[in-house]
Amino acid sequence: MSSLPPCPHCQSEYSYEDGAQLVCPECGHEWNPNAAAPSEAQRVWKDAHGNVLVDGDTVTLIKDLKIKGSSSVIKVGTKVKNIRLIDGDHDIDCKVDGFGSMQLKSEFIKKA
Ligand SMILES: [Zn+2]
């Protein structure tokens, strides 16, 4: 078995060496494993109170959230299970019961 690290883009385990580079056959990403600075890869997501969030966490809203393009409002205190952390302005990807998939800002939620 190969002990090469998985692709940082798609997590594919089929990365292979090409000179000093590692190459992912699935998404085409090439990277240098020795240049991967931990500081760059270690983004930390925090809720409104500074608690560190991880994939799969359950959180609750700390304010009412209006849904874009509708008159619906997700009420403060709504529980959201199994969040996924993503990069971006809205940094939480999740599914809210009764509302469907959406993206939230970590500053408007707290860890349950
Ligand atoms: Zn990949």
Tab-separated table of C-alpha atoms and ligand atoms in Angstrom:
chain	number	residue	atom	x	y	z
A	1	MET	CA	0.000	0.000	0.000
A	2	SER	CA	1.073	3.529	-0.718
A	3	SER	CA	1.757	5.831	2.187
A	4	LEU	CA	1.316	8.977	0.157
A	5	PRO	CA	-0.987	11.602	1.615
A	6	PRO	CA	-4.465	11.935	0.111
A	7	CYS	CA	-5.269	14.722	-2.334
A	8	PRO	CA	-5.907	17.945	-0.373
A	9	HIS	CA	-8.582	18.915	-2.887
A	10	CYS	CA	-10.784	15.857	-3.261
A	11	GLN	CA	-9.315	13.524	-0.606
A	12	SER	CA	-8.602	10.892	-3.238
A	13	GLU	CA	-6.245	8.221	-1.964
A	14	TYR	CA	-4.831	7.539	-5.401
A	15	SER	CA	-2.255	10.320	-5.465
A	16	TYR	CA	1.067	9.359	-7.008
A	17	GLU	CA	4.536	10.834	-7.120
A	18	ASP	CA	5.795	12.717	-10.135
A	19	GLY	CA	9.273	13.938	-9.304
A	20	ALA	CA	8.976	16.201	-6.260
A	21	GLN	CA	5.278	16.704	-6.894
A	22	LEU	CA	2.297	14.623	-5.942
A	23	VAL	CA	-0.418	14.297	-8.529
A	24	CYS	CA	-4.075	13.393	-8.070
A	25	PRO	CA	-5.465	11.347	-10.975
A	26	GLU	CA	-9.056	12.111	-10.005
A	27	CYS	CA	-9.153	15.919	-9.967
A	28	GLY	CA	-5.813	16.695	-11.593
A	29	HIS	CA	-4.474	18.632	-8.611
A	30	GLU	CA	-0.680	18.758	-8.289
A	31	TRP	CA	1.060	19.784	-5.151
A	32	ASN	CA	4.354	19.590	-3.334
A	33	PRO	CA	3.866	17.741	-0.031
A	34	ASN	CA	6.948	19.379	1.458
A	35	ALA	CA	5.615	22.865	0.753
A	36	ALA	CA	2.297	22.291	2.457
A	37	ALA	CA	2.529	24.703	5.346
A	38	PRO	CA	0.354	23.559	8.235
A	39	SER	CA	-0.624	27.147	8.948
A	40	GLU	CA	-2.269	27.380	5.558
A	41	ALA	CA	-4.182	24.143	5.812
A	42	GLN	CA	-5.389	24.685	9.333
A	43	ARG	CA	-8.330	26.995	9.052
A	44	VAL	CA	-10.340	26.871	12.249
A	45	TRP	CA	-14.083	27.470	12.283
A	46	LYS	CA	-15.558	29.000	15.402
A	47	ASP	CA	-19.077	29.690	16.513
A	48	ALA	CA	-20.321	33.013	17.881
A	49	HIS	CA	-18.781	32.241	21.266
A	50	GLY	CA	-15.417	31.108	19.987
A	51	ASN	CA	-15.998	27.374	20.313
A	52	VAL	CA	-14.231	25.395	17.630
A	53	LEU	CA	-16.592	23.745	15.147
A	54	VAL	CA	-15.987	20.487	13.313
A	55	ASP	CA	-17.795	18.644	10.541
A	56	GLY	CA	-20.857	16.845	11.865
A	57	ASP	CA	-21.472	19.202	14.785
A	58	THR	CA	-24.963	20.119	15.895
A	59	VAL	CA	-25.504	23.849	16.303
A	60	THR	CA	-28.339	26.227	17.135
A	61	LEU	CA	-29.102	29.600	15.603
A	62	ILE	CA	-28.568	32.628	17.789
A	63	LYS	CA	-30.690	34.927	15.661
A	64	ASP	CA	-33.625	34.759	13.283
A	65	LEU	CA	-32.471	34.163	9.741
A	66	LYS	CA	-34.527	35.338	6.809
A	67	ILE	CA	-34.388	33.032	3.831
A	68	LYS	CA	-33.353	34.779	0.685
A	69	GLY	CA	-36.142	34.950	-1.869
A	70	SER	CA	-38.893	33.908	0.499
A	71	SER	CA	-40.843	35.212	3.455
A	72	SER	CA	-39.761	32.311	5.626
A	73	VAL	CA	-37.678	32.880	8.702
A	74	ILE	CA	-35.652	30.284	10.526
A	75	LYS	CA	-36.181	31.070	14.172
A	76	VAL	CA	-33.505	31.673	16.737
A	77	GLY	CA	-32.871	28.470	18.673
A	78	THR	CA	-33.455	26.228	15.659
A	79	LYS	CA	-31.249	23.181	15.881
A	80	VAL	CA	-29.152	22.306	12.848
A	81	LYS	CA	-27.585	18.865	12.762
A	82	ASN	CA	-24.584	17.541	10.936
A	83	ILE	CA	-23.053	20.784	9.664
A	84	ARG	CA	-20.272	20.810	7.099
A	85	LEU	CA	-17.527	23.426	7.207
A	86	ILE	CA	-16.747	25.157	3.950
A	87	ASP	CA	-14.646	28.060	2.772
A	88	GLY	CA	-16.365	31.304	1.994
A	89	ASP	CA	-18.396	34.166	3.346
A	90	HIS	CA	-21.070	31.693	4.425
A	91	ASP	CA	-18.833	29.071	5.940
A	92	ILE	CA	-21.301	26.426	7.100
A	93	ASP	CA	-23.124	24.092	4.780
A	94	CYS	CA	-26.120	22.342	6.310
A	95	LYS	CA	-29.644	21.076	6.007
A	96	VAL	CA	-32.316	22.683	8.140
A	97	ASP	CA	-35.398	20.588	8.898
A	98	GLY	CA	-38.330	21.977	6.950
A	99	PHE	CA	-36.164	24.385	4.960
A	100	GLY	CA	-33.683	22.233	3.084
A	101	SER	CA	-30.045	22.775	2.228
A	102	MET	CA	-28.506	26.152	2.882
A	103	GLN	CA	-25.361	27.920	3.934
A	104	LEU	CA	-24.983	29.836	7.166
A	105	LYS	CA	-22.436	32.104	8.749
A	106	SER	CA	-20.624	30.688	11.736
A	107	GLU	CA	-21.055	34.005	13.555
A	108	PHE	CA	-24.827	33.403	13.737
A	109	ILE	CA	-24.711	29.968	15.318
A	110	LYS	CA	-23.476	28.347	18.472
A	111	LYS	CA	-22.437	24.826	19.197
A	112	ALA	CA	-25.277	22.822	20.753
B	1	ZN	ZN	-7.809	15.286	-6.150
